[in-house]
Coordinates of N, CA and C in Angstrom, one line a residue:
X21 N 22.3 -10.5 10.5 CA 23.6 -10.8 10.0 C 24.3 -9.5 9.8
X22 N 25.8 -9.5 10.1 CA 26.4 -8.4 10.2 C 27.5 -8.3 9.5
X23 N 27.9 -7.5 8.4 CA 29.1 -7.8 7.4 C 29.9 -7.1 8.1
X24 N 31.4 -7.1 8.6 CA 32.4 -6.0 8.9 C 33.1 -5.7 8.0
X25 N 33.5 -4.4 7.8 CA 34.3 -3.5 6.8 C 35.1 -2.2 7.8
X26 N 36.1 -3.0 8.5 CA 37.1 -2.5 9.3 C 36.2 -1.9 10.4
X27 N 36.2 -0.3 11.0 CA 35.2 0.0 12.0 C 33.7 0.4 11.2
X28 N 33.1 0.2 9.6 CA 32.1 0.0 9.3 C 31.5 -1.5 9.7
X29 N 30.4 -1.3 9.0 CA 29.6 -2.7 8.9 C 28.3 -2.1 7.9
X30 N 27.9 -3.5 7.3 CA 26.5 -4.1 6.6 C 25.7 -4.5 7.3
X31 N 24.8 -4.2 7.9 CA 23.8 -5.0 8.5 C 22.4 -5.9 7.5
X32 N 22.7 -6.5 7.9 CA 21.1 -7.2 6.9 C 20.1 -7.4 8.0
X33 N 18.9 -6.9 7.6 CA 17.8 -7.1 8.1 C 16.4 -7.1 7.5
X34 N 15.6 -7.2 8.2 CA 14.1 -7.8 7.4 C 13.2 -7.1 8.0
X35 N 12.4 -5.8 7.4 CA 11.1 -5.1 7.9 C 9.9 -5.8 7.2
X36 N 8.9 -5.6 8.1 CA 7.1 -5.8 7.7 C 6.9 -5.0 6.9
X37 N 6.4 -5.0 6.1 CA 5.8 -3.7 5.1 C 5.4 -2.3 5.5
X38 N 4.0 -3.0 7.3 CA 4.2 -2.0 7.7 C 5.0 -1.0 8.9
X39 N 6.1 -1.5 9.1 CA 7.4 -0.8 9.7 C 8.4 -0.3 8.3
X40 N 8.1 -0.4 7.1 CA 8.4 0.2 6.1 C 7.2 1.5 6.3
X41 N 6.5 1.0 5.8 CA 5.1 2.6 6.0 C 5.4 3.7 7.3
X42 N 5.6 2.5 8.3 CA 5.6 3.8 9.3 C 7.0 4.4 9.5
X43 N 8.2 3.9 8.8 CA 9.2 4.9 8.4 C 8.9 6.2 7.8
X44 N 8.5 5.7 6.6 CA 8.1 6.7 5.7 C 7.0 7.6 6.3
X45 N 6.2 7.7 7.0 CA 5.4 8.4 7.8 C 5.7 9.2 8.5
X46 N 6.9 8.9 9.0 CA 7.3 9.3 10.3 C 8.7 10.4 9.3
X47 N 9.1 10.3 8.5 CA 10.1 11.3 7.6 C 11.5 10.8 8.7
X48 N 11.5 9.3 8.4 CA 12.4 8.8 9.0 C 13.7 8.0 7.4
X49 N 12.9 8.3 6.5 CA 13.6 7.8 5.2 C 13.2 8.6 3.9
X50 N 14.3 8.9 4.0 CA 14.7 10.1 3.2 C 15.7 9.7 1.7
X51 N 15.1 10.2 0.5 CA 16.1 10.2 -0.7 C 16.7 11.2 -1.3
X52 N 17.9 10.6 -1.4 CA 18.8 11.8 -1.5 C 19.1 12.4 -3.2
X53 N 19.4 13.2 -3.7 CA 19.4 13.5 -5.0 C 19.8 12.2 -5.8
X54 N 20.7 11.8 -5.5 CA 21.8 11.1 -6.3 C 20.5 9.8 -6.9
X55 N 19.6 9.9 -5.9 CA 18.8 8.5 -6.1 C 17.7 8.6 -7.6
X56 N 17.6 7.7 -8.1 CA 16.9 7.3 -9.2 C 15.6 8.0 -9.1
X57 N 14.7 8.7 -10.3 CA 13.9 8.9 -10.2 C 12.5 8.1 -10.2
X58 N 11.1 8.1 -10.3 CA 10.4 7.1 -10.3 C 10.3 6.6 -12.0
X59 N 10.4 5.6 -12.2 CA 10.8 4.7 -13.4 C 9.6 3.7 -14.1
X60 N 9.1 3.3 -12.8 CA 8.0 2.2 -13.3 C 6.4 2.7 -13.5
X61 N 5.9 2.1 -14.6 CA 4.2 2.2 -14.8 C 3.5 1.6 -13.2
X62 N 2.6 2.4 -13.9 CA 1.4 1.7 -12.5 C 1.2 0.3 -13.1
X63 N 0.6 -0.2 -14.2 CA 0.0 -1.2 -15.0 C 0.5 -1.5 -16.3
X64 N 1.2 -2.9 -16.4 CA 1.4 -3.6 -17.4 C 0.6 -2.7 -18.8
X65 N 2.0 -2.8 -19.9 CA 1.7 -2.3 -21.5 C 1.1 -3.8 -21.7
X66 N -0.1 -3.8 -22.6 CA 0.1 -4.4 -23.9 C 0.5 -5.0 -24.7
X67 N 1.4 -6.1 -24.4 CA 2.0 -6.5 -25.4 C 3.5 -6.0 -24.9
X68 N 3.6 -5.6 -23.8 CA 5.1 -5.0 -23.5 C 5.8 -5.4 -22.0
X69 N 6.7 -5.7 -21.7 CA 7.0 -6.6 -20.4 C 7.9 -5.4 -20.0
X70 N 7.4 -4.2 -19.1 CA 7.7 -3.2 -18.8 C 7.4 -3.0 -17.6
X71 N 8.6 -2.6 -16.7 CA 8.7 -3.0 -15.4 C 7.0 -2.3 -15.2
X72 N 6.7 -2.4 -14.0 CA 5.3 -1.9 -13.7 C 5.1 -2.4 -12.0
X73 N 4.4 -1.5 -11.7 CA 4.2 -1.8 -9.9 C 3.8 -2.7 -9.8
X74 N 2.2 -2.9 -10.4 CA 1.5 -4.1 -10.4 C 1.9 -5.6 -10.5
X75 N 3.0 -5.6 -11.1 CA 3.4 -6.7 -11.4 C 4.6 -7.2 -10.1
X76 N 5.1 -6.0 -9.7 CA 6.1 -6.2 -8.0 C 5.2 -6.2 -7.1
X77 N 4.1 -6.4 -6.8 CA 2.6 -6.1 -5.8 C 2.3 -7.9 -6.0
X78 N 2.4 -8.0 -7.6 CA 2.0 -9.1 -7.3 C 3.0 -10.3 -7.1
X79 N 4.0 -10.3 -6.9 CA 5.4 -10.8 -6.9 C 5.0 -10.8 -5.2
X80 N 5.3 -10.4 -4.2 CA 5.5 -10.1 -3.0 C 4.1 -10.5 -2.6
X81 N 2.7 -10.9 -3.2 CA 1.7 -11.6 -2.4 C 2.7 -13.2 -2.7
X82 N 3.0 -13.6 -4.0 CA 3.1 -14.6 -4.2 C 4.2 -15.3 -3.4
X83 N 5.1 -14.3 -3.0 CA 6.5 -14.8 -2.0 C 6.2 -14.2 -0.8
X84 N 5.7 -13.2 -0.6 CA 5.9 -12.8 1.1 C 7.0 -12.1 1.7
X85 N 8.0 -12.2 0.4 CA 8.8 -11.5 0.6 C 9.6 -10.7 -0.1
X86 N 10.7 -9.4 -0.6 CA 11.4 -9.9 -1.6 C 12.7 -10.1 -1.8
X87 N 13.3 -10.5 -2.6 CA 14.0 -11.2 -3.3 C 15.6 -10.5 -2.7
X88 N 15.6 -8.9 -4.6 CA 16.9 -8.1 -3.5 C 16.3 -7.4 -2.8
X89 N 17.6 -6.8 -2.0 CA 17.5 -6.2 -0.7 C 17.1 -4.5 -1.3
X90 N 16.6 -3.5 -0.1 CA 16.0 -2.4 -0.6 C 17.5 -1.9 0.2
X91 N 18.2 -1.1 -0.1 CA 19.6 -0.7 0.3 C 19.5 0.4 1.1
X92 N 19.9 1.0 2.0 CA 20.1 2.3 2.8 C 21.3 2.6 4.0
X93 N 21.4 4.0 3.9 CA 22.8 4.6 4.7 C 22.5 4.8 6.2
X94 N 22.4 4.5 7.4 CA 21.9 4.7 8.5 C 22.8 6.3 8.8
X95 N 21.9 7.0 9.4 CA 22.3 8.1 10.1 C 21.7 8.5 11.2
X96 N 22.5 8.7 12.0 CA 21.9 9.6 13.2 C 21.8 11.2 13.5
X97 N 20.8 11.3 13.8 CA 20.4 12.8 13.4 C 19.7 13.4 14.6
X98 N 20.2 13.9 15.9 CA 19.9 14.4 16.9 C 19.1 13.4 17.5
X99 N 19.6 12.3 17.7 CA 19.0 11.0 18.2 C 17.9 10.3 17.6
X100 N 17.7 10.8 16.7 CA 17.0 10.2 15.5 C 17.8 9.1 14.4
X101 N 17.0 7.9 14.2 CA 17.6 7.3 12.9 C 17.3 7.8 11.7
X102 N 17.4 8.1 10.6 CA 17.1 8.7 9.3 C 18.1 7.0 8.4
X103 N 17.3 6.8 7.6 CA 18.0 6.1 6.7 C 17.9 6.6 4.9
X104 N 18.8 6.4 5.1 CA 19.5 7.2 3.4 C 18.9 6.1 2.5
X105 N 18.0 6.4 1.6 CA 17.5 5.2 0.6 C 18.9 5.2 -0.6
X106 N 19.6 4.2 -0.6 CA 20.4 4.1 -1.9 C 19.9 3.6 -2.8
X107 N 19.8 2.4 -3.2 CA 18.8 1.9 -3.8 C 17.6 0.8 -3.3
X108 N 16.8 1.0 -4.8 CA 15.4 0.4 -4.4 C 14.0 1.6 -4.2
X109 N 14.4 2.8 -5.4 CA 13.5 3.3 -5.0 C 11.6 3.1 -5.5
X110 N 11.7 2.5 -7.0 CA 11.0 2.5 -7.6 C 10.3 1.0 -7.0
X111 N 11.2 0.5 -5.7 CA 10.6 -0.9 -5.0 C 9.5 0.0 -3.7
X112 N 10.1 1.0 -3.7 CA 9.6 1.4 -1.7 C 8.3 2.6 -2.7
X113 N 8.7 2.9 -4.1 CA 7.4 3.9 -4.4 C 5.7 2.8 -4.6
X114 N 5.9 1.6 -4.9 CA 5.6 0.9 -5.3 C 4.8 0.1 -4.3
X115 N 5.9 -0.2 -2.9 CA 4.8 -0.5 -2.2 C 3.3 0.6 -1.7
X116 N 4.3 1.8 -1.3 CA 4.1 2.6 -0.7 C 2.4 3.3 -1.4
X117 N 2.6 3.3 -3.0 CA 1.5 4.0 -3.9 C 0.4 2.3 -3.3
X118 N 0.7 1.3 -3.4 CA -0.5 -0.1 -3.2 C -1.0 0.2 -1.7
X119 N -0.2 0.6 -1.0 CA -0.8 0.5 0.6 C -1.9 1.8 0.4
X120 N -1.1 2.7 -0.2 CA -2.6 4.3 -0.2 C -3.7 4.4 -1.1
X121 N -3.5 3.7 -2.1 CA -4.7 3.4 -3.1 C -4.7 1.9 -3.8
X122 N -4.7 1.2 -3.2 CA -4.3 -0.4 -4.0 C -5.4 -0.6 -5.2
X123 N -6.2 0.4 -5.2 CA -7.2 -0.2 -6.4 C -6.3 1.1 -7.5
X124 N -5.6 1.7 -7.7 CA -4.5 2.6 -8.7 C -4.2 1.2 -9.2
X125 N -3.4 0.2 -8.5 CA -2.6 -0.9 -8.4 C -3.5 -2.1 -9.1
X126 N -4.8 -2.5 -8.4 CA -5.6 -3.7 -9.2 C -7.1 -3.0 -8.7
X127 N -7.3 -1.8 -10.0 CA -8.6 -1.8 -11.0 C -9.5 -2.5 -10.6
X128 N -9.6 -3.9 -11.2 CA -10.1 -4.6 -11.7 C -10.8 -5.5 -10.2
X129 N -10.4 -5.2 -8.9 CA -10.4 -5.7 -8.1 C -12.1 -4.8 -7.1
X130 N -12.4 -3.5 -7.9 CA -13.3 -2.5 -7.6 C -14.5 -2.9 -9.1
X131 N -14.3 -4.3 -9.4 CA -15.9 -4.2 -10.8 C -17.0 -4.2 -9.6
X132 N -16.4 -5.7 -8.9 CA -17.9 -6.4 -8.4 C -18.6 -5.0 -7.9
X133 N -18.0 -4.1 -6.9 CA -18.3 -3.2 -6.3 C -19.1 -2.0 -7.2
X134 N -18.3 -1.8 -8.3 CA -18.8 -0.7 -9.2 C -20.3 -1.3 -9.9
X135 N -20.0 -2.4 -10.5 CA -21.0 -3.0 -11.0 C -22.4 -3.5 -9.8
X136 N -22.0 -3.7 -8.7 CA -23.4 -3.4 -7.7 C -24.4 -2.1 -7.4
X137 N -23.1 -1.3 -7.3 CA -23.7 -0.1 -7.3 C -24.4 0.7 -8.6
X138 N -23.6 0.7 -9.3 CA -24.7 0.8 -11.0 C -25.7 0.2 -11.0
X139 N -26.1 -1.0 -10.7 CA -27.5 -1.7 -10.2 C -28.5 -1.2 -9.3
X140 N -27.9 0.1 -9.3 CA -28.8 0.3 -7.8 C -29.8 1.2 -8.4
X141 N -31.2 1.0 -8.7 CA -32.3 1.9 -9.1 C -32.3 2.9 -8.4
X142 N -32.2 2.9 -7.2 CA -32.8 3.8 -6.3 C -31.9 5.0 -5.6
X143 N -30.4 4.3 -6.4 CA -29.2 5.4 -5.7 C -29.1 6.3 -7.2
X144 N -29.0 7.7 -6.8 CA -29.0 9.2 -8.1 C -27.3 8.8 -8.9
X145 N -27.7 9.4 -10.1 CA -26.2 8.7 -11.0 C -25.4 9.7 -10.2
X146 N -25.9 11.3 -9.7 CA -24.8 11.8 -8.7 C -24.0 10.6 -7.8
X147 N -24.5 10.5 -6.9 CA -24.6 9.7 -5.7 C -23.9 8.4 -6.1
X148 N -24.2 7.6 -7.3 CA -23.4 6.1 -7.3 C -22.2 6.9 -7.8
X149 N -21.4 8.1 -8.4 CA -20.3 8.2 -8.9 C -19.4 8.2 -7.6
X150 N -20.6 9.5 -6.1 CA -19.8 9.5 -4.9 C -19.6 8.4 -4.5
X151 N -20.3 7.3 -4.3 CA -20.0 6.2 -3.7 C -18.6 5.0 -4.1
X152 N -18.9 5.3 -5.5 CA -17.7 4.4 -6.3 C -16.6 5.2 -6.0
X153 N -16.3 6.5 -6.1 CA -14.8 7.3 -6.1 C -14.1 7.1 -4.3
X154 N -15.7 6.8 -3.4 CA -15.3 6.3 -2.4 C -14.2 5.7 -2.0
X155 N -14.5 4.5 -2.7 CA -13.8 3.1 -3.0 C -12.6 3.6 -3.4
X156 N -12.7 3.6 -4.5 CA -11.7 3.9 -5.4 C -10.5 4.6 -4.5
X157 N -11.0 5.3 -3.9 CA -9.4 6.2 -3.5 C -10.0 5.8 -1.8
X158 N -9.9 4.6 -1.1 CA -9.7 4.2 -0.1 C -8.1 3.7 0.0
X159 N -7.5 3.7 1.4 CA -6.6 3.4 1.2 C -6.6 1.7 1.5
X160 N -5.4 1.0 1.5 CA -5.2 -0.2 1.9 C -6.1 -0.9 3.1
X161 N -5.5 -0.4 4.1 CA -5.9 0.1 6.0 C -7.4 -0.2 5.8
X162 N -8.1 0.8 5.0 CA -9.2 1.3 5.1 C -9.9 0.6 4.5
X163 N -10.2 0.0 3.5 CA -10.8 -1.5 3.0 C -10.9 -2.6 3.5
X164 N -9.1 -2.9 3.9 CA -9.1 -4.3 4.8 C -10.1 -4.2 5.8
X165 N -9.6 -2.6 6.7 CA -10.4 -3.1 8.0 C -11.6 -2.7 7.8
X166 N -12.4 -2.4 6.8 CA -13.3 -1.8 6.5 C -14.8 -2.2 7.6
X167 N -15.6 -1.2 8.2 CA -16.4 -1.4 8.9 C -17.9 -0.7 8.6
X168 N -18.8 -0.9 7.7 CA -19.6 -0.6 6.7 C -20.2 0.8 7.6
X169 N -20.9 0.6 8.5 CA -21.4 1.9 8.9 C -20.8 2.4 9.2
X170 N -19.8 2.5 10.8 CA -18.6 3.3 11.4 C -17.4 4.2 10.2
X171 N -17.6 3.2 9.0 CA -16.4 4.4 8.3 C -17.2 5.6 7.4
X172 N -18.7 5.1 6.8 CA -19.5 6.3 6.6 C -19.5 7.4 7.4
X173 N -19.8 7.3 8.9 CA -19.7 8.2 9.7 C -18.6 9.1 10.3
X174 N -17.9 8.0 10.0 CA -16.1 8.7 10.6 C -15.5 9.4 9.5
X175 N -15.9 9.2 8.2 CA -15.8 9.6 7.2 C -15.9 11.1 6.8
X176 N -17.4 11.1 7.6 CA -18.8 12.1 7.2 C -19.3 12.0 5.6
X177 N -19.5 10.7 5.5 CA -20.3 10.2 4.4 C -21.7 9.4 5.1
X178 N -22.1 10.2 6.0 CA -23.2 10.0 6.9 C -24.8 10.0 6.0
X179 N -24.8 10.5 5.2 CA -26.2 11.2 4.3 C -26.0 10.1 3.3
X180 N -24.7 9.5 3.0 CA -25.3 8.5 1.6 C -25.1 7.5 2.2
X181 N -25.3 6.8 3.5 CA -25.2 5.7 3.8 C -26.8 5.2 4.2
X182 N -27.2 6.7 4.9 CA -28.6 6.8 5.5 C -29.4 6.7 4.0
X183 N -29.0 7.6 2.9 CA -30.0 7.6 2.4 C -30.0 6.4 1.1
X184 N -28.9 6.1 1.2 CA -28.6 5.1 -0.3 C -28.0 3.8 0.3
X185 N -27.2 3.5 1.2 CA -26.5 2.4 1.4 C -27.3 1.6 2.7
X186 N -28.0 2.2 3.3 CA -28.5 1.0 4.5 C -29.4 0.4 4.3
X187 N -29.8 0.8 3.3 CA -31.1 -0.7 2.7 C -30.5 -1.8 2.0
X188 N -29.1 -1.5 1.6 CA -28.6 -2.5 0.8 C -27.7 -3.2 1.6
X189 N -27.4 -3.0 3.1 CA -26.0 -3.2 3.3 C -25.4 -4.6 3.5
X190 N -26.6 -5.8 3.7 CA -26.0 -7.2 4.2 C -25.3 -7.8 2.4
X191 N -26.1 -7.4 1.6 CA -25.2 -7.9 -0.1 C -24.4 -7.0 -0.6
X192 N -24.0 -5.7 0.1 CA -23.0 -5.4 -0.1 C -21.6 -5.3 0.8
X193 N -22.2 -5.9 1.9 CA -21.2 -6.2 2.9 C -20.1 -7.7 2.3
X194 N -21.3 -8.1 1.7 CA -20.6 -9.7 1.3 C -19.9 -9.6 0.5
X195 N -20.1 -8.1 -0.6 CA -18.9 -8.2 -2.1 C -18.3 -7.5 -1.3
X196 N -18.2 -6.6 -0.7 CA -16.8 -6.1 0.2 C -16.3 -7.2 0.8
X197 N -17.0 -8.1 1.5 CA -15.5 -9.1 2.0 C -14.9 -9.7 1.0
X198 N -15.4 -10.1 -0.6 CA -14.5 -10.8 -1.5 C -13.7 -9.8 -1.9
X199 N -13.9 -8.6 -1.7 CA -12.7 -7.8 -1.7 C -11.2 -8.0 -0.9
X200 N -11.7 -7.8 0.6 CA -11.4 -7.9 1.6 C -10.3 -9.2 1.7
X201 N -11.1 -10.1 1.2 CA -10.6 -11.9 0.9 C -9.2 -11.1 -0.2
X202 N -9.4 -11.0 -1.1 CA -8.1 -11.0 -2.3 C -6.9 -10.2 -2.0
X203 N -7.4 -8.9 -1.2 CA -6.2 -7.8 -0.6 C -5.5 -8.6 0.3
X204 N -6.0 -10.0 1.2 CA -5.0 -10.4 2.1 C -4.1 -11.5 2.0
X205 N -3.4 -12.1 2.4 CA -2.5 -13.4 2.2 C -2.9 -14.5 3.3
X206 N -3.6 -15.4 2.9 CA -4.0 -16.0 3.9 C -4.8 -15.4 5.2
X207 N -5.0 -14.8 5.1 CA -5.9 -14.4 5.6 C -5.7 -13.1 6.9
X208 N -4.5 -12.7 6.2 CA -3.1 -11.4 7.0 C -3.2 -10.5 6.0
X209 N -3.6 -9.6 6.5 CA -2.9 -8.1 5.8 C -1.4 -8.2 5.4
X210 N -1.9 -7.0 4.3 CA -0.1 -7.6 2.8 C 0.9 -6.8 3.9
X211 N 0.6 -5.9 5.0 CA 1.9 -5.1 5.0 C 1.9 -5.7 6.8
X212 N 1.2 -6.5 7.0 CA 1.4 -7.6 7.9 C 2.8 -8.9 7.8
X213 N 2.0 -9.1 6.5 CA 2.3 -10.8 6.3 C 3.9 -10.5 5.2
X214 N 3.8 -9.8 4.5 CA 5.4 -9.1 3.3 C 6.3 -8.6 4.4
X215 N 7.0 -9.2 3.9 CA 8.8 -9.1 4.7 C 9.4 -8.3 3.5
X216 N 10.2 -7.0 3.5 CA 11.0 -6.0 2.9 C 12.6 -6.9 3.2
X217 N 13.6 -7.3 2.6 CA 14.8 -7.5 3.0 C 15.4 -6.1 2.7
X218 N 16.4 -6.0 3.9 CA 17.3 -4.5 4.0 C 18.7 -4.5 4.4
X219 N 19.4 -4.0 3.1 CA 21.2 -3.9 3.6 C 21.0 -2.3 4.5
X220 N 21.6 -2.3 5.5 CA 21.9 -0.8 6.0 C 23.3 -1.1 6.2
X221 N 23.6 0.1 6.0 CA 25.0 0.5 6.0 C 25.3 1.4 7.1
X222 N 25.8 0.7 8.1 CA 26.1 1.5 9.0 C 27.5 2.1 9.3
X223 N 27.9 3.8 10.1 CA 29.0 4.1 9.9 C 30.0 4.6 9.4
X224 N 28.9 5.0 7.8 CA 29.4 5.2 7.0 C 28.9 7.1 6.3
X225 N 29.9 8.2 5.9 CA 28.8 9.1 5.5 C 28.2 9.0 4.4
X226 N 27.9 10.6 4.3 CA 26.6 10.9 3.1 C 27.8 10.1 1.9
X227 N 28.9 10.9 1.8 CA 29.5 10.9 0.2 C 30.1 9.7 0.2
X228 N 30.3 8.5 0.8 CA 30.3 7.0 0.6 C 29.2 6.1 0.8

């Protein structure tokens, strides 16, 4: 849909989460001073209804989509698109921090995992802390598609898979898929299946 504003226009349109990501990747979306700093907690206060990522993470499993639009200025820049974020920034920090470390985002989603590995007599308390920080700072990508031996090695976490994880690996393959199960929506990756709505403003410069 396309709003006209004499030789401007509004364009509305709708990205995947990840054609959001691979903007940002690509240093194809850019914020400009004027824009809001980052504003929201990672995780819900206590007793306090304070905006928080976690709680827009979990808004967008439960819709698929969201709601307002994430706003930006289109420019062209030596045949490059560049889009000017106006507003929506504390929406695009938000997805952006869940897709690179989604357990920052839901904790609570790495017990079963922590709590297996604590169980493990035979893995050194060194070694279970490596294994759990593993986890922990995996990204989105890297969980979902997670492939128990191939990412040790591609990793070069070759030595604690050999020496600590391949005796255990068919019961902890199975709590990684209940992992694996909650990160997705029906059974689609979140930056698959989440629709971003976007006003672009085309035609227009920097200082309007």
């Amino acid at each position: 849909y396309i709003q006209k504003m004499t030789d401007k226009q509004i364009r509305n349109d709708s990205w995947r989460v990840e054609q959001l990501i691979s903007k940002i990747k690509h240093k194809s979306i850019k914020k400009p001073k004027f824009q809001r700093k980052k504003k929201w907690d990672i995780l819900p206060r206590k007793g306090k209804n304070n905006p928080n990522e976690q709680a827009y993470i979990q808004f967008l499993y439960k819709n698929s989509h969201t709601v307002d639009p994430i706003t930006f200025g289109e420019i062209k820049d030596n045949e490059r698109t560049i889009y000017s974020n106006i507003d929506g920034n504390n929406r695009i920090n938000a997805i952006q921090h869940f897709m690179e470390k989604p357990f920052d985002i839901f904790p609570d989603y790495l017990n079963d995992i922590n709590d297996f590995i604590n169980k493990q007599k035979h893995i050194s308390k060194e070694d279970k802390t490596k294994i759990i920080d593993i986890f922990k700072n995996m990204s989105y990508n890297a969980i979902v598609q997670f492939v128990y031996k191939y990412y040790f090695k591609r990793n070069k976490f070759e030595d604690i898979y050999e020496n600590t994880l391949k005796d255990i690996r068919d019961t902890f393959e199975d709590i990684i898929e209940n992992v694996q199960i909650k990160l997705k929506i029906d059974n689609i990756s979140f930056d698959q299946k989440v629709n971003v709505n976007v006003n672009i403003f085309e035609g227009h410069d920097t200082n309007e």
